[in-house]
Amino acid sequence: MSNAVVRKTLISLAVAGAATLAQADVVIGVAGPHTGAYAAFGEQLWKGAEKAAQDINAAGGINGEMITLVKADDACEPKQAVSVANRLVDSDGALAVVGHFCSSSSIPASKIYEEAGVIMVTPASTNPTLTDQGLPNVFRVCGRDDQQGDVAASYIVDKLGAKRVAVIHDKDTYGKGLADAMKSTLNAYGVNEVMYEGLTRGEKDFNALITKIRSVDADVVYFGGLHSEAGPLVRQLREQGSKAIFISGDGIVSDEFVSVAGSPEYVDGVLMTFGAPPTSYPSGAKVIKEFRDAGYEPEGYTLYSYTAMQVAVAALANNNLDPIKGAEWLKTHSVDTVMGKKDFDEKGDLTVSDYVMYEWDAQGKYSVVE
């Protein structure tokens, strides 16, 4: 008998006894880059999940059982993601996982969770492959790169009227996938990129790349990747005199983008796609106030993570802590969250995507482009 079958059997036995036996706390993993270059996003995921768990426990937990969170650090490395996924299901006994952040981590980890019969709800992984795999236990409370790429390409063509677009990516599942999605829609509009090139995560000196960008006279530079490379890239573009409009995706939605760029002046005018403002939903007003009263601004994916926790908990609470039945339940039931009502299709994607364009200003803040 395989480990997966054994684990699913154990889950079934635990569920069967839940009505009569006192159960241990419900373990939920929070998986993401809690250390390393992308730890700013890991903090957003942890803060959101932690606050949600505290609020749910204060209200009685999941059918009387308290939630215990386990932090699982994958550092946005696929091999490490598989390792922590195995630990969560084999050692920690997690019934659900909020995470991962990077698509390159979520995709391999999702197979571990599927084999173990564990619900996975990612707040942030946008690569279409994640849900296109057809795994029954995988959900996301964000949109997809093919949706995000469409918004960016439409803006480049319809609003900016750009004709000379350089497309840069970080060679990672998320970054390249997003860049390719945008490029596909851009090409469908009849605009062919003047440059398409990858950089390597962790690089800081982009002089050679910028020389190429300037040589093709790009009026827009579109970057698929994360803030850690986007910041130095846009700074060096400006330092070398490039006036090209810099556009990226939700991988730069962090104050760390300003820090790694070196100064707010370098991010002024940078455009990015991200979901409709998470703090704009009336259902989240109380939680947002509590975050701010505690001295924390729930930026980026914080409320997405809170939402992911609410989704996972709803699935477990309405199905006697059975994650397999809970996953089936989510395909046909709405969940009320701090970001409004969420509905999922058969793949585990949201039925409604809400990407919009944002612009960074000279104070290092971003807002929706009107």
mmCIF file of C-alpha atoms in Angstrom:
data_model
loop_
_atom_site.group_PDB
_atom_site.id
_atom_site.type_symbol
_atom_site.label_atom_id
_atom_site.label_comp_id
_atom_site.label_asym_id
_atom_site.label_seq_id
_atom_site.Cartn_x
_atom_site.Cartn_y
_atom_site.Cartn_z
ATOM 1 C CA MET A 1 0.000 0.000 0.000
ATOM 2 C CA SER A 2 1.425 3.412 -1.003
ATOM 3 C CA ASN A 3 2.053 6.228 1.486
ATOM 4 C CA ALA A 4 -0.640 8.276 -0.253
ATOM 5 C CA VAL A 5 -3.229 5.539 0.180
ATOM 6 C CA VAL A 6 -2.201 5.052 3.800
ATOM 7 C CA ARG A 7 -2.537 8.748 4.510
ATOM 8 C CA LYS A 8 -5.946 9.027 2.823
ATOM 9 C CA THR A 9 -7.090 6.025 4.841
ATOM 10 C CA LEU A 10 -5.883 7.645 8.059
ATOM 11 C CA ILE A 11 -7.712 10.847 7.171
ATOM 12 C CA SER A 12 -10.909 8.877 6.598
ATOM 13 C CA LEU A 13 -10.532 7.130 9.951
ATOM 14 C CA ALA A 14 -9.907 10.426 11.731
ATOM 15 C CA VAL A 15 -12.944 11.983 10.098
ATOM 16 C CA ALA A 16 -15.091 9.012 11.005
ATOM 17 C CA GLY A 17 -14.132 9.386 14.655
ATOM 18 C CA ALA A 18 -14.414 13.149 14.796
ATOM 19 C CA ALA A 19 -18.004 13.090 16.011
ATOM 20 C CA THR A 20 -17.210 11.041 19.092
ATOM 21 C CA LEU A 21 -13.535 11.522 19.900
ATOM 22 C CA ALA A 22 -11.671 14.616 20.963
ATOM 23 C CA GLN A 23 -9.408 15.601 18.103
ATOM 24 C CA ALA A 24 -5.996 17.242 18.062
ATOM 25 C CA ASP A 25 -5.726 20.760 16.707
ATOM 26 C CA VAL A 26 -6.309 21.142 12.973
ATOM 27 C CA VAL A 27 -2.913 21.653 11.355
ATOM 28 C CA ILE A 28 -2.717 24.012 8.391
ATOM 29 C CA GLY A 29 0.571 24.747 6.651
ATOM 30 C CA VAL A 30 1.599 28.189 5.411
ATOM 31 C CA ALA A 31 4.094 27.559 2.648
ATOM 32 C CA GLY A 32 6.172 30.199 0.920
ATOM 33 C CA PRO A 33 9.494 32.040 0.833
ATOM 34 C CA HIS A 34 9.881 32.834 4.525
ATOM 35 C CA THR A 35 13.601 33.428 4.087
ATOM 36 C CA GLY A 36 15.786 34.605 1.232
ATOM 37 C CA ALA A 37 15.347 37.201 -1.486
ATOM 38 C CA TYR A 38 11.574 36.859 -1.621
ATOM 39 C CA ALA A 39 10.898 36.777 2.121
ATOM 40 C CA ALA A 40 8.833 39.982 1.885
ATOM 41 C CA PHE A 41 6.143 37.945 0.143
ATOM 42 C CA GLY A 42 6.497 35.142 2.674
ATOM 43 C CA GLU A 43 5.804 37.665 5.414
ATOM 44 C CA GLN A 44 2.641 38.812 3.634
ATOM 45 C CA LEU A 45 1.431 35.214 3.415
ATOM 46 C CA TRP A 46 2.245 34.518 7.062
ATOM 47 C CA LYS A 47 0.691 37.722 8.397
ATOM 48 C CA GLY A 48 -2.564 37.077 6.542
ATOM 49 C CA ALA A 49 -2.820 33.407 7.486
ATOM 50 C CA GLU A 50 -1.824 34.060 11.095
ATOM 51 C CA LYS A 51 -4.435 36.778 11.551
ATOM 52 C CA ALA A 52 -7.125 34.612 9.946
ATOM 53 C CA ALA A 53 -6.266 31.669 12.195
ATOM 54 C CA GLN A 54 -6.342 33.876 15.295
ATOM 55 C CA ASP A 55 -9.739 35.296 14.334
ATOM 56 C CA ILE A 56 -11.202 31.880 13.489
ATOM 57 C CA ASN A 57 -9.885 30.356 16.725
ATOM 58 C CA ALA A 58 -11.317 33.259 18.729
ATOM 59 C CA ALA A 59 -14.701 32.499 17.164
ATOM 60 C CA GLY A 60 -14.559 28.826 18.154
ATOM 61 C CA GLY A 61 -12.187 27.334 15.628
ATOM 62 C CA ILE A 62 -13.257 24.738 13.075
ATOM 63 C CA ASN A 63 -16.255 22.991 14.596
ATOM 64 C CA GLY A 64 -14.696 23.494 18.002
ATOM 65 C CA GLU A 65 -11.184 22.411 16.995
ATOM 66 C CA MET A 66 -8.403 25.006 17.129
ATOM 67 C CA ILE A 67 -6.143 25.761 14.177
ATOM 68 C CA THR A 68 -2.405 25.282 14.548
ATOM 69 C CA LEU A 69 -0.285 26.879 11.836
ATOM 70 C CA VAL A 70 3.000 25.431 10.612
ATOM 71 C CA LYS A 71 5.395 27.697 8.733
ATOM 72 C CA ALA A 72 6.962 25.915 5.745
ATOM 73 C CA ASP A 73 9.837 27.756 4.073
ATOM 74 C CA ASP A 74 10.399 26.862 0.424
ATOM 75 C CA ALA A 75 12.538 29.952 -0.433
ATOM 76 C CA CYS A 76 10.812 29.851 -3.858
ATOM 77 C CA GLU A 77 12.980 26.829 -4.746
ATOM 78 C CA PRO A 78 11.118 23.905 -6.384
ATOM 79 C CA LYS A 79 13.175 21.150 -4.733
ATOM 80 C CA GLN A 80 12.796 22.763 -1.334
ATOM 81 C CA ALA A 81 9.059 23.134 -1.977
ATOM 82 C CA VAL A 82 8.733 19.391 -2.529
ATOM 83 C CA SER A 83 10.691 18.747 0.653
ATOM 84 C CA VAL A 84 8.527 21.006 2.825
ATOM 85 C CA ALA A 85 5.356 19.647 1.199
ATOM 86 C CA ASN A 86 6.366 16.124 2.178
ATOM 87 C CA ARG A 87 7.130 17.314 5.698
ATOM 88 C CA LEU A 88 3.764 19.022 6.016
ATOM 89 C CA VAL A 89 1.816 15.918 5.052
ATOM 90 C CA ASP A 90 4.020 13.200 6.576
ATOM 91 C CA SER A 91 5.355 14.780 9.778
ATOM 92 C CA ASP A 92 3.025 17.660 10.579
ATOM 93 C CA GLY A 93 -0.234 16.008 9.522
ATOM 94 C CA ALA A 94 -1.585 19.075 7.734
ATOM 95 C CA LEU A 95 -5.128 18.843 6.387
ATOM 96 C CA ALA A 96 -4.759 21.996 4.307
ATOM 97 C CA VAL A 97 -2.018 24.281 3.021
ATOM 98 C CA VAL A 98 -2.158 28.000 2.350
ATOM 99 C CA GLY A 99 0.525 28.441 -0.296
ATOM 100 C CA HIS A 100 2.821 28.327 -2.020
ATOM 101 C CA PHE A 101 3.824 31.733 -3.387
ATOM 102 C CA CYS A 102 5.999 31.069 -6.450
ATOM 103 C CA SER A 103 4.345 29.039 -9.186
ATOM 104 C CA SER A 104 7.578 27.083 -9.636
ATOM 105 C CA SER A 105 7.096 25.876 -6.060
ATOM 106 C CA SER A 106 3.331 25.416 -6.136
ATOM 107 C CA ILE A 107 3.258 23.179 -9.207
ATOM 108 C CA PRO A 108 5.539 20.381 -7.922
ATOM 109 C CA ALA A 109 4.221 20.689 -4.343
ATOM 110 C CA SER A 110 0.620 20.370 -5.545
ATOM 111 C CA LYS A 111 1.244 16.793 -6.625
ATOM 112 C CA ILE A 112 2.395 15.891 -3.115
ATOM 113 C CA TYR A 113 -0.759 17.372 -1.611
ATOM 114 C CA GLU A 114 -2.984 15.631 -4.147
ATOM 115 C CA GLU A 115 -1.443 12.246 -3.369
ATOM 116 C CA ALA A 116 -1.922 12.879 0.346
ATOM 117 C CA GLY A 117 -5.501 14.150 0.048
ATOM 118 C CA VAL A 118 -4.673 17.635 1.353
ATOM 119 C CA ILE A 119 -6.411 20.856 0.233
ATOM 120 C CA MET A 120 -4.058 23.432 -1.274
ATOM 121 C CA VAL A 121 -5.204 27.050 -1.597
ATOM 122 C CA THR A 122 -2.585 29.398 -3.020
ATOM 123 C CA PRO A 123 -2.933 33.138 -2.442
ATOM 124 C CA ALA A 124 -0.490 34.065 -5.181
ATOM 125 C CA SER A 125 0.576 31.438 -7.754
ATOM 126 C CA THR A 126 -0.713 32.622 -11.106
ATOM 127 C CA ASN A 127 0.816 30.281 -13.694
ATOM 128 C CA PRO A 128 -2.039 28.539 -15.582
ATOM 129 C CA THR A 129 -0.318 25.131 -15.397
ATOM 130 C CA LEU A 130 -1.077 24.896 -11.680
ATOM 131 C CA THR A 131 -4.816 24.424 -12.173
ATOM 132 C CA ASP A 132 -4.627 23.138 -15.741
ATOM 133 C CA GLN A 133 -3.110 19.935 -14.302
ATOM 134 C CA GLY A 134 -6.622 18.962 -13.278
ATOM 135 C CA LEU A 135 -5.779 18.073 -9.678
ATOM 136 C CA PRO A 136 -9.001 17.982 -7.633
ATOM 137 C CA ASN A 137 -7.519 19.506 -4.462
ATOM 138 C CA VAL A 138 -5.875 22.667 -5.848
ATOM 139 C CA PHE A 139 -7.392 26.156 -5.671
ATOM 140 C CA ARG A 140 -6.204 29.725 -6.006
ATOM 141 C CA VAL A 141 -7.740 32.953 -4.779
ATOM 142 C CA CYS A 142 -5.804 35.065 -7.288
ATOM 143 C CA GLY A 143 -6.105 35.220 -11.061
ATOM 144 C CA ARG A 144 -4.062 33.560 -13.798
ATOM 145 C CA ASP A 145 -1.173 34.857 -15.892
ATOM 146 C CA ASP A 146 -3.136 34.523 -19.117
ATOM 147 C CA GLN A 147 -5.715 36.909 -17.615
ATOM 148 C CA GLN A 148 -3.064 39.242 -16.193
ATOM 149 C CA GLY A 149 -1.111 39.229 -19.448
ATOM 150 C CA ASP A 150 -4.218 40.195 -21.393
ATOM 151 C CA VAL A 151 -4.749 43.263 -19.201
ATOM 152 C CA ALA A 152 -1.139 44.378 -19.630
ATOM 153 C CA ALA A 153 -1.087 43.860 -23.401
ATOM 154 C CA SER A 154 -4.393 45.664 -23.857
ATOM 155 C CA TYR A 155 -3.085 48.616 -21.859
ATOM 156 C CA ILE A 156 0.165 48.752 -23.843
ATOM 157 C CA VAL A 157 -1.693 48.817 -27.152
ATOM 158 C CA ASP A 158 -4.901 50.712 -26.371
ATOM 159 C CA LYS A 159 -3.730 53.197 -23.732
ATOM 160 C CA LEU A 160 -0.048 53.705 -24.480
ATOM 161 C CA GLY A 161 -0.129 53.111 -28.219
ATOM 162 C CA ALA A 162 3.306 51.534 -27.927
ATOM 163 C CA LYS A 163 4.915 49.947 -30.984
ATOM 164 C CA ARG A 164 8.386 49.033 -29.717
ATOM 165 C CA VAL A 165 8.058 46.666 -26.771
ATOM 166 C CA ALA A 166 10.978 44.864 -25.161
ATOM 167 C CA VAL A 167 9.889 41.735 -23.274
ATOM 168 C CA ILE A 168 12.186 40.599 -20.456
ATOM 169 C CA HIS A 169 11.663 37.686 -18.051
ATOM 170 C CA ASP A 170 13.530 35.946 -15.218
ATOM 171 C CA LYS A 171 13.454 32.445 -16.775
ATOM 172 C CA ASP A 172 11.289 31.200 -13.887
ATOM 173 C CA THR A 173 7.901 29.484 -14.197
ATOM 174 C CA TYR A 174 6.058 32.594 -13.017
ATOM 175 C CA GLY A 175 8.130 35.281 -14.730
ATOM 176 C CA LYS A 176 8.520 33.615 -18.108
ATOM 177 C CA GLY A 177 4.921 32.415 -18.045
ATOM 178 C CA LEU A 178 3.644 35.921 -17.404
ATOM 179 C CA ALA A 179 5.895 37.444 -20.059
ATOM 180 C CA ASP A 180 4.818 34.830 -22.605
ATOM 181 C CA ALA A 181 1.140 35.383 -21.807
ATOM 182 C CA MET A 182 1.488 39.132 -22.323
ATOM 183 C CA LYS A 183 3.534 38.601 -25.511
ATOM 184 C CA SER A 184 0.916 36.260 -26.948
ATOM 185 C CA THR A 185 -1.851 38.824 -26.539
ATOM 186 C CA LEU A 186 0.432 41.621 -27.749
ATOM 187 C CA ASN A 187 1.166 39.650 -30.911
ATOM 188 C CA ALA A 188 -2.547 38.999 -31.395
ATOM 189 C CA TYR A 189 -3.008 42.770 -31.443
ATOM 190 C CA GLY A 190 -0.538 42.943 -34.319
ATOM 191 C CA VAL A 191 2.386 44.248 -32.282
ATOM 192 C CA ASN A 192 5.586 42.199 -32.395
ATOM 193 C CA GLU A 193 8.160 42.647 -29.653
ATOM 194 C CA VAL A 194 11.460 44.238 -30.650
ATOM 195 C CA MET A 195 13.313 42.172 -28.074
ATOM 196 C CA TYR A 196 12.669 39.037 -26.033
ATOM 197 C CA GLU A 197 15.295 37.986 -23.525
ATOM 198 C CA GLY A 198 15.737 36.351 -20.136
ATOM 199 C CA LEU A 199 17.850 37.361 -17.167
ATOM 200 C CA THR A 200 18.906 35.207 -14.238
ATOM 201 C CA ARG A 201 17.380 35.487 -10.780
ATOM 202 C CA GLY A 202 19.870 36.941 -8.355
ATOM 203 C CA GLU A 203 21.605 39.095 -10.968
ATOM 204 C CA LYS A 204 22.196 42.719 -10.020
ATOM 205 C CA ASP A 205 24.222 44.107 -12.927
ATOM 206 C CA PHE A 206 22.033 44.566 -15.995
ATOM 207 C CA ASN A 207 24.253 46.941 -17.977
ATOM 208 C CA ALA A 208 24.676 44.608 -20.932
ATOM 209 C CA LEU A 209 20.936 43.930 -21.074
ATOM 210 C CA ILE A 210 20.104 47.630 -20.859
ATOM 211 C CA THR A 211 22.512 48.386 -23.693
ATOM 212 C CA LYS A 212 20.510 45.950 -25.847
ATOM 213 C CA ILE A 213 17.217 47.502 -24.753
ATOM 214 C CA ARG A 214 18.441 50.979 -25.684
ATOM 215 C CA SER A 215 19.808 49.707 -29.001
ATOM 216 C CA VAL A 216 16.329 48.604 -30.115
ATOM 217 C CA ASP A 217 14.847 51.953 -29.007
ATOM 218 C CA ALA A 218 12.138 50.353 -26.859
ATOM 219 C CA ASP A 219 9.347 52.657 -25.732
ATOM 220 C CA VAL A 220 8.028 50.024 -23.291
ATOM 221 C CA VAL A 221 9.958 47.465 -21.240
ATOM 222 C CA TYR A 222 7.727 44.664 -19.969
ATOM 223 C CA PHE A 223 9.247 42.507 -17.222
ATOM 224 C CA GLY A 224 7.959 39.150 -16.048
ATOM 225 C CA GLY A 225 9.505 38.457 -12.662
ATOM 226 C CA LEU A 226 9.784 39.556 -9.047
ATOM 227 C CA HIS A 227 10.724 42.784 -7.294
ATOM 228 C CA SER A 228 14.241 41.649 -6.408
ATOM 229 C CA GLU A 229 15.294 41.883 -10.065
ATOM 230 C CA ALA A 230 12.752 44.476 -11.200
ATOM 231 C CA GLY A 231 14.064 47.098 -8.760
ATOM 232 C CA PRO A 232 17.711 47.077 -9.873
ATOM 233 C CA LEU A 233 16.634 46.749 -13.512
ATOM 234 C CA VAL A 234 14.449 49.844 -13.522
ATOM 235 C CA ARG A 235 17.035 51.846 -11.552
ATOM 236 C CA GLN A 236 19.788 51.013 -14.033
ATOM 237 C CA LEU A 237 17.486 51.800 -16.948
ATOM 238 C CA ARG A 238 16.930 55.282 -15.536
ATOM 239 C CA GLU A 239 20.584 55.770 -14.649
ATOM 240 C CA GLN A 240 21.496 55.030 -18.253
ATOM 241 C CA GLY A 241 18.975 57.554 -19.527
ATOM 242 C CA SER A 242 16.207 55.248 -20.765
ATOM 243 C CA LYS A 243 12.773 56.869 -20.764
ATOM 244 C CA ALA A 244 10.981 53.627 -21.676
ATOM 245 C CA ILE A 245 7.819 52.942 -19.682
ATOM 246 C CA PHE A 246 8.465 50.044 -17.327
ATOM 247 C CA ILE A 247 5.596 47.593 -16.802
ATOM 248 C CA SER A 248 5.479 44.437 -14.710
ATOM 249 C CA GLY A 249 3.007 42.183 -12.924
ATOM 250 C CA ASP A 250 1.987 41.244 -9.401
ATOM 251 C CA GLY A 251 5.488 40.045 -8.588
ATOM 252 C CA ILE A 252 6.482 43.599 -7.643
ATOM 253 C CA VAL A 253 3.551 44.372 -5.333
ATOM 254 C CA SER A 254 5.675 44.968 -2.255
ATOM 255 C CA ASP A 255 7.337 47.951 -0.584
ATOM 256 C CA GLU A 256 10.544 45.980 -1.046
ATOM 257 C CA PHE A 257 10.369 46.942 -4.725
ATOM 258 C CA VAL A 258 11.173 50.521 -3.726
ATOM 259 C CA SER A 259 13.936 49.411 -1.364
ATOM 260 C CA VAL A 260 15.770 47.286 -3.911
ATOM 261 C CA ALA A 261 15.346 50.010 -6.550
ATOM 262 C CA GLY A 262 17.268 52.277 -4.212
ATOM 263 C CA SER A 263 14.897 55.242 -4.108
ATOM 264 C CA PRO A 264 11.248 56.108 -4.821
ATOM 265 C CA GLU A 265 12.359 58.316 -7.706
ATOM 266 C CA TYR A 266 13.322 55.242 -9.716
ATOM 267 C CA VAL A 267 9.926 53.566 -9.396
ATOM 268 C CA ASP A 268 7.966 56.729 -10.214
ATOM 269 C CA GLY A 269 5.731 55.954 -13.206
ATOM 270 C CA VAL A 270 6.258 52.173 -13.120
ATOM 271 C CA LEU A 271 3.070 50.315 -14.045
ATOM 272 C CA MET A 272 1.965 46.909 -12.761
ATOM 273 C CA THR A 273 -1.015 44.601 -12.972
ATOM 274 C CA PHE A 274 -2.567 43.287 -9.760
ATOM 275 C CA GLY A 275 -6.033 42.375 -8.541
ATOM 276 C CA ALA A 276 -8.535 45.069 -7.617
ATOM 277 C CA PRO A 277 -7.433 46.727 -4.333
ATOM 278 C CA PRO A 278 -7.756 44.032 -1.628
ATOM 279 C CA THR A 279 -8.450 46.732 0.968
ATOM 280 C CA SER A 280 -11.493 48.026 -0.937
ATOM 281 C CA TYR A 281 -13.928 45.265 0.074
ATOM 282 C CA PRO A 282 -16.422 46.232 2.815
ATOM 283 C CA SER A 283 -16.238 42.683 4.184
ATOM 284 C CA GLY A 284 -12.600 43.235 5.069
ATOM 285 C CA ALA A 285 -12.938 46.604 6.810
ATOM 286 C CA LYS A 286 -12.773 45.239 10.365
ATOM 287 C CA VAL A 287 -9.736 43.057 9.691
ATOM 288 C CA ILE A 288 -7.928 45.865 7.869
ATOM 289 C CA LYS A 289 -8.534 48.239 10.787
ATOM 290 C CA GLU A 290 -7.208 45.661 13.229
ATOM 291 C CA PHE A 291 -4.080 45.180 11.138
ATOM 292 C CA ARG A 292 -3.483 48.921 10.979
ATOM 293 C CA ASP A 293 -4.226 49.423 14.667
ATOM 294 C CA ALA A 294 -1.511 46.850 15.328
ATOM 295 C CA GLY A 295 0.917 48.848 13.178
ATOM 296 C CA TYR A 296 0.880 46.631 10.093
ATOM 297 C CA GLU A 297 -0.287 47.691 6.648
ATOM 298 C CA PRO A 298 -1.873 44.662 4.929
ATOM 299 C CA GLU A 299 -0.165 45.200 1.579
ATOM 300 C CA GLY A 300 0.161 42.932 -1.412
ATOM 301 C CA TYR A 301 -0.910 39.361 -0.730
ATOM 302 C CA THR A 302 -1.701 39.725 2.984
ATOM 303 C CA LEU A 303 -5.467 39.720 2.499
ATOM 304 C CA TYR A 304 -5.195 37.107 -0.245
ATOM 305 C CA SER A 305 -3.611 34.835 2.349
ATOM 306 C CA TYR A 306 -6.344 35.640 4.875
ATOM 307 C CA THR A 307 -8.857 34.797 2.150
ATOM 308 C CA ALA A 308 -7.095 31.523 1.297
ATOM 309 C CA MET A 309 -7.326 30.521 4.966
ATOM 310 C CA GLN A 310 -11.053 31.297 4.999
ATOM 311 C CA VAL A 311 -11.549 29.152 1.899
ATOM 312 C CA ALA A 312 -9.624 26.186 3.332
ATOM 313 C CA VAL A 313 -11.428 26.455 6.665
ATOM 314 C CA ALA A 314 -14.855 26.650 5.008
ATOM 315 C CA ALA A 315 -14.089 23.463 3.084
ATOM 316 C CA LEU A 316 -13.050 21.614 6.244
ATOM 317 C CA ALA A 317 -15.785 23.026 8.490
ATOM 318 C CA ASN A 318 -18.573 22.037 6.117
ATOM 319 C CA ASN A 319 -17.263 18.524 5.566
ATOM 320 C CA ASN A 320 -16.394 17.223 9.039
ATOM 321 C CA LEU A 321 -12.678 17.987 8.562
ATOM 322 C CA ASP A 322 -12.497 15.797 5.467
ATOM 323 C CA PRO A 323 -10.209 17.614 2.991
ATOM 324 C CA ILE A 324 -11.130 15.365 0.084
ATOM 325 C CA LYS A 325 -14.851 16.044 0.446
ATOM 326 C CA GLY A 326 -14.013 19.659 1.233
ATOM 327 C CA ALA A 327 -12.288 20.065 -2.121
ATOM 328 C CA GLU A 328 -15.358 18.675 -3.884
ATOM 329 C CA TRP A 329 -17.580 21.005 -1.853
ATOM 330 C CA LEU A 330 -15.648 24.113 -2.945
ATOM 331 C CA LYS A 331 -16.496 23.450 -6.599
ATOM 332 C CA THR A 332 -20.202 24.005 -5.910
ATOM 333 C CA HIS A 333 -20.327 26.437 -2.988
ATOM 334 C CA SER A 334 -19.474 30.112 -2.489
ATOM 335 C CA VAL A 335 -17.248 31.254 0.366
ATOM 336 C CA ASP A 336 -17.624 34.648 2.049
ATOM 337 C CA THR A 337 -14.207 36.209 2.634
ATOM 338 C CA VAL A 338 -12.523 39.508 3.509
ATOM 339 C CA MET A 339 -12.228 40.004 -0.263
ATOM 340 C CA GLY A 340 -15.876 39.327 -1.029
ATOM 341 C CA LYS A 341 -17.646 36.160 -2.150
ATOM 342 C CA LYS A 342 -15.431 33.624 -3.906
ATOM 343 C CA ASP A 343 -16.621 30.957 -6.327
ATOM 344 C CA PHE A 344 -14.460 28.339 -8.033
ATOM 345 C CA ASP A 345 -14.738 26.447 -11.288
ATOM 346 C CA GLU A 346 -13.939 22.797 -11.841
ATOM 347 C CA LYS A 347 -10.228 23.543 -12.197
ATOM 348 C CA GLY A 348 -10.046 25.412 -8.907
ATOM 349 C CA ASP A 349 -9.759 28.838 -10.530
ATOM 350 C CA LEU A 350 -11.899 31.785 -9.504
ATOM 351 C CA THR A 351 -14.914 32.256 -11.735
ATOM 352 C CA VAL A 352 -14.213 36.014 -11.814
ATOM 353 C CA SER A 353 -10.813 37.662 -12.349
ATOM 354 C CA ASP A 354 -10.315 41.310 -11.385
ATOM 355 C CA TYR A 355 -6.897 42.439 -12.647
ATOM 356 C CA VAL A 356 -6.406 46.184 -13.040
ATOM 357 C CA MET A 357 -3.452 48.476 -13.753
ATOM 358 C CA TYR A 358 -1.591 50.309 -10.993
ATOM 359 C CA GLU A 359 1.054 53.028 -11.097
ATOM 360 C CA TRP A 360 3.878 53.682 -8.629
ATOM 361 C CA ASP A 361 4.540 57.313 -7.682
ATOM 362 C CA ALA A 362 7.500 59.376 -6.497
ATOM 363 C CA GLN A 363 6.611 58.669 -2.860
ATOM 364 C CA GLY A 364 7.022 54.929 -3.413
ATOM 365 C CA LYS A 365 3.282 54.178 -3.249
ATOM 366 C CA TYR A 366 1.028 52.571 -5.816
ATOM 367 C CA SER A 367 -2.589 53.240 -6.781
ATOM 368 C CA VAL A 368 -5.054 52.157 -9.455
ATOM 369 C CA VAL A 369 -4.718 53.951 -12.772
ATOM 370 C CA GLU A 370 -7.989 55.743 -13.423
#
